[in-house]
Coordinates of C-alpha atoms in Angstrom, one line a residue:
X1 CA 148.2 94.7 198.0
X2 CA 144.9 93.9 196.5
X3 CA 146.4 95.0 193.0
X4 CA 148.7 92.2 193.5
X5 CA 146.4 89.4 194.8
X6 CA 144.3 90.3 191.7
X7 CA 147.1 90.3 189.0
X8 CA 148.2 86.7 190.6
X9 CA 144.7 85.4 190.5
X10 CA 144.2 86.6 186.8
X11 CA 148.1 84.9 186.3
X12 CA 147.0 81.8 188.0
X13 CA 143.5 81.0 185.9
X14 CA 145.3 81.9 182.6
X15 CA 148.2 78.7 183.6
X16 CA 145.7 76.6 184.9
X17 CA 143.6 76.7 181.9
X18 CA 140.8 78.7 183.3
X19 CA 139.4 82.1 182.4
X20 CA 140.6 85.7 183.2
X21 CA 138.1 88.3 181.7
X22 CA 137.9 90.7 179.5
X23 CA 135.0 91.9 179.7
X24 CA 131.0 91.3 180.6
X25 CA 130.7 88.3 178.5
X26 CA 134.1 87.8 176.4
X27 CA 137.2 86.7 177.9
X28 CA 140.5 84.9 177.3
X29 CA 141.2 81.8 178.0
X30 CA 144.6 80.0 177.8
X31 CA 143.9 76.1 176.8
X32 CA 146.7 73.8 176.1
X33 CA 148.9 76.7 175.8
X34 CA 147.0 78.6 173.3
X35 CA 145.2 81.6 173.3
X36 CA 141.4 81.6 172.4
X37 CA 138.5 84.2 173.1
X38 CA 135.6 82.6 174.2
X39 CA 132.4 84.5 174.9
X40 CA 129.3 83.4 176.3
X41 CA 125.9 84.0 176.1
X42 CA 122.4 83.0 178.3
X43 CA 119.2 83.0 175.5
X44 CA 116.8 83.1 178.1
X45 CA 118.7 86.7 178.8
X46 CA 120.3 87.2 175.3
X47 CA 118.6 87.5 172.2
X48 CA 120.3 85.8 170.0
X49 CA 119.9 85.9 166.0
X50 CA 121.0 84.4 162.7
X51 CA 121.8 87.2 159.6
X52 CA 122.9 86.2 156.4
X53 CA 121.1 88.6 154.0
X54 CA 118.9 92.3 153.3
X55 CA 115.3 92.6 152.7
X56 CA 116.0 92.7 148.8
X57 CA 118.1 88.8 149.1
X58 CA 121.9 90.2 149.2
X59 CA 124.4 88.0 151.5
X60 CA 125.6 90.8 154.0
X61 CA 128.9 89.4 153.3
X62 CA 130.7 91.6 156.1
X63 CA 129.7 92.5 159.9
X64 CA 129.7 95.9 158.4
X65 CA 126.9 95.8 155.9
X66 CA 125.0 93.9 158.5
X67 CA 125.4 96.0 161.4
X68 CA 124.3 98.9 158.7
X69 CA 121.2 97.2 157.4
X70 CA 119.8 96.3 161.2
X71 CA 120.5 99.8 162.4
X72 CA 117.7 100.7 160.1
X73 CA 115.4 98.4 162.6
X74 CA 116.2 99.5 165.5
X75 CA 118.5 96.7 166.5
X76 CA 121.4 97.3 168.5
X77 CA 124.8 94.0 167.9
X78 CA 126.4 93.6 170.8
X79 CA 128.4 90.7 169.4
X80 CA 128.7 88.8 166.4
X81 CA 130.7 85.7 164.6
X82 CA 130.8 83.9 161.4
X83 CA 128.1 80.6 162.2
X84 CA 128.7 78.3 159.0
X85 CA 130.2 77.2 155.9
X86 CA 129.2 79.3 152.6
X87 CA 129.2 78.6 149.0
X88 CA 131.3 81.0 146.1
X89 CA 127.8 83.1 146.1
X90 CA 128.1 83.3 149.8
X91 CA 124.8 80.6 150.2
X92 CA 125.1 78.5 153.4
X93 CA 126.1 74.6 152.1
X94 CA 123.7 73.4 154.6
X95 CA 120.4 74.3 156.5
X96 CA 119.5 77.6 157.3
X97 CA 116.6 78.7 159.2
X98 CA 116.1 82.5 159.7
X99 CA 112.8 83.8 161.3
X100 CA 111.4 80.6 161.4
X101 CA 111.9 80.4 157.2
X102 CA 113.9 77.8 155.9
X103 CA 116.2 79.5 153.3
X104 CA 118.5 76.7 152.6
X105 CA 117.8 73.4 153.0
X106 CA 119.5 70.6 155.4
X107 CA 122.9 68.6 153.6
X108 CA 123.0 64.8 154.8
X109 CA 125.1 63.9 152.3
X110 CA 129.3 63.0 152.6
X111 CA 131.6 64.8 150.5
X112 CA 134.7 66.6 150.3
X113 CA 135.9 69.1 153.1
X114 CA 135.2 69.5 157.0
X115 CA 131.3 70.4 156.4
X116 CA 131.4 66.8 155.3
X117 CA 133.5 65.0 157.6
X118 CA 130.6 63.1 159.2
X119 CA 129.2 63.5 161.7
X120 CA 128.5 67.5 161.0
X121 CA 125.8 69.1 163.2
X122 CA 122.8 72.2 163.6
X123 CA 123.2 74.9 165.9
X124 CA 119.8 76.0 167.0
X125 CA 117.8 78.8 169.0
X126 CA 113.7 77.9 169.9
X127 CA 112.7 80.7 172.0
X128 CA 114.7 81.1 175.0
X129 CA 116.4 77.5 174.7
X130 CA 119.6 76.8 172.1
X131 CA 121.9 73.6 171.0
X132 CA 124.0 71.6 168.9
X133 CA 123.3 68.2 167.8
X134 CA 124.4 66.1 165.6
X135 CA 122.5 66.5 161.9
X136 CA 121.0 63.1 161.7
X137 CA 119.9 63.5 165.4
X138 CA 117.9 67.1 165.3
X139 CA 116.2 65.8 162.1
X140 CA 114.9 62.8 163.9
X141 CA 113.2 65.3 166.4
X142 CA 110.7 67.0 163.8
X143 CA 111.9 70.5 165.4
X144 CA 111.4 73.3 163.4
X145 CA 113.8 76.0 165.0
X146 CA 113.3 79.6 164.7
X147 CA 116.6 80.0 163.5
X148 CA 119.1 77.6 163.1
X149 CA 122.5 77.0 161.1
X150 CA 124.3 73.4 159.8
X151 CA 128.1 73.7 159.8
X152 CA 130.8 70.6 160.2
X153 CA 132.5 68.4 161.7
X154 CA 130.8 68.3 165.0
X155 CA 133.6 68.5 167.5
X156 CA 132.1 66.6 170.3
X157 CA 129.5 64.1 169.9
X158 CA 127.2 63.2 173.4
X159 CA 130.8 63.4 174.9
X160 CA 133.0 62.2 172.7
X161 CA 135.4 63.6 170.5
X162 CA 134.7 63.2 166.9
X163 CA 136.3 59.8 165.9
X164 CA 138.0 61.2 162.7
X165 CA 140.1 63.7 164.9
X166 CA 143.8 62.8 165.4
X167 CA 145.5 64.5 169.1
X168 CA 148.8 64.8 167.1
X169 CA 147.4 66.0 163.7
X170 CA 149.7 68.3 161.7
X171 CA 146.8 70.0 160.4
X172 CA 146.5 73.6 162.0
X173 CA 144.2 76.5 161.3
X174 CA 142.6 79.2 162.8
X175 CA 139.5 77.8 164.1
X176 CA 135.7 79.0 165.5
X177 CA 132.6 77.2 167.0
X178 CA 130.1 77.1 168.9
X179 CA 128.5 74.8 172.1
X180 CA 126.2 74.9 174.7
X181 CA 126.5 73.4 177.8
X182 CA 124.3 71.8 180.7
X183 CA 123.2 74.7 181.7
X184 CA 121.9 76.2 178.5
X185 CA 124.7 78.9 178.4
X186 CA 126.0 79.6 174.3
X187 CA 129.5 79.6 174.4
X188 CA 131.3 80.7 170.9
X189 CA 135.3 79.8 170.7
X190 CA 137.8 81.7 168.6
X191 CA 141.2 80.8 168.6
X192 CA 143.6 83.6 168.4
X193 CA 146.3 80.8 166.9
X194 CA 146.4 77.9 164.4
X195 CA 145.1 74.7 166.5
X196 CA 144.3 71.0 166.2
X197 CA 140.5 70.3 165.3
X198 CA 141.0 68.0 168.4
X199 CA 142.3 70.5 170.7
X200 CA 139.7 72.6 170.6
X201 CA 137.5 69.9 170.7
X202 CA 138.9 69.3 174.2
X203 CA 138.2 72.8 175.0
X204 CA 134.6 72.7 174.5
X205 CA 134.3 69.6 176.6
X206 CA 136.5 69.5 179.5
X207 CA 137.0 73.1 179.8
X208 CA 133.8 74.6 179.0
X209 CA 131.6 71.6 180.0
X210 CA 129.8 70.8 176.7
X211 CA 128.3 67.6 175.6
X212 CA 127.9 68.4 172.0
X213 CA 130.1 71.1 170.1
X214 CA 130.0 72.7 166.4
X215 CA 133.0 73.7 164.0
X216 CA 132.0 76.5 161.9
X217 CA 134.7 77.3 160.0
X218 CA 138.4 77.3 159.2
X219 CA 141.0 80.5 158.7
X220 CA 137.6 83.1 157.6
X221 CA 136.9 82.8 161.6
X222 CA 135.7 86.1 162.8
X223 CA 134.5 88.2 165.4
X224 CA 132.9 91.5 166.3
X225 CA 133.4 92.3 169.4
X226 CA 132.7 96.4 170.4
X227 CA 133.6 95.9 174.5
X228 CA 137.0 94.2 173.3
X229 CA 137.3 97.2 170.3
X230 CA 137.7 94.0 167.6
X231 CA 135.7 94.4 164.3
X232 CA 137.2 91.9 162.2
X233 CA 136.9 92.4 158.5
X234 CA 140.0 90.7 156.3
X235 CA 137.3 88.0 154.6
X236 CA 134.0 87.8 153.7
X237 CA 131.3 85.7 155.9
X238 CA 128.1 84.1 155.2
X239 CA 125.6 83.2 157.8
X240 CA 125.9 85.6 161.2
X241 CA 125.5 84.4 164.6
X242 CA 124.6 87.3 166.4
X243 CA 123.4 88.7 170.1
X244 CA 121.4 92.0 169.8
X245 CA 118.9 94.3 171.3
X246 CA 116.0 95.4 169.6
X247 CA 114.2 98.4 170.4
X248 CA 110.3 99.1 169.0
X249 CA 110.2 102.3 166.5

């Protein structure tokens, strides 16, 4: 009998749009009738990183070569995800902070492609506290994150949906980003399907509660996930948003 009551619970918050888990901090979450895996993360309990490259300047490239290289330290991944938009040489297109040291500078510019549909927007973690905001906005502030990553479009703006998405587009992909919402907790999306930029704009907001949102990239969108056995390894990445342990030697 309780088998039952839990399988129609778990039935019940994947129709209504809520969550059914699969596992400590990952779970799967059914959202206009598609699948995405969201997983979510608190930084004053998590510690969350950045990884793009080895001591001697190489792009990881992979969630393998990274997870390699940090093993060496110590330093245990418990989850990771592509965080940004990269250049042929694997360089992030826009700012990248890594240990407090600015390795890429900030892009304010328009242009071709998503990272340009204005506005675009910084993911950032300063000690125990992350965010988004919008590019314009977090320069205004003077902040000088410990790490921090610029990706676009923003999906959702103080709110609002960014004002260049269409609800009926035809334009589908496989789609990632990240959010944080009024209670500080990180939540990284995934879609498991090809989805509207505005769709899972909607997620972040109304399902997920937050106020200001992040695309990081298009069909590349990958995950590692050990507790969910997913490793995911079919194209190359450039910046890594990751949550680790690390252990003194």
């Amino acid at each position: 009998m309780r088998f039952l009551l839990k399988l129609m619970a778990v039935s019940a918050a994947l129709f209504s749009g809520h969550v059914a888990m699969a596992g400590e901090t990952c779970r799967s979450v059914m959202h206009l009738g598609q699948p995405y895996t969201v997983c979510s993360f608190d930084p004053a309990r998590s510690e969350i990183r950045l990884y793009h490259s080895n001591y001697a300047g190489k792009p990881y490239g992979s969630f393998r070569a990274m997870l390699d290289d940090v093993a060496v330290d110590r330093t245990t991944v418990h989850f990771a995800m592509n965080a940004g938009m990269y250049h042929h040489d694997l360089s992030p297109v826009g700012l990248y902070v890594e240990n407090g040291i600015e390795r890429q500078k900030v892009s304010t510019k328009a242009g071709w492609g998503n990272f340009h549909l204005l506005p675009n927007g910084i993911f950032y973690v300063d000690g125990k506290k992350a965010g988004v905001m919008e590019t314009t906005a977090y320069l205004a502030t003077g902040m000088k994150s410990w790490y921090a990553t610029q990706s676009g479009p923003m999906l959702v703006i103080d709110g609002k949906i960014h004002p260049r998405f269409i609800p009926d587009s035809d334009s589908l992909h496989i789609r990632n980003g990240i959010g944080v919402d009024g209670k500080g907790i990180v939540h990284t999306v995934v879609s498991e399907r090809a989805v509207r930029f505005y769709d899972l704009a909607l997620l972040f907001r109304d399902e997920l509660g937050c106020a200001n949102a992040l695309f990081f990239d298009g069909t590349i969108s990958s995950l590692y996930v050990p507790e969910m056995k997913r490793h995911d390894g079919l194209f190359p990445v450039g910046p890594i948003f990751a949550v680790v342990t690390s252990r003194p030697g």
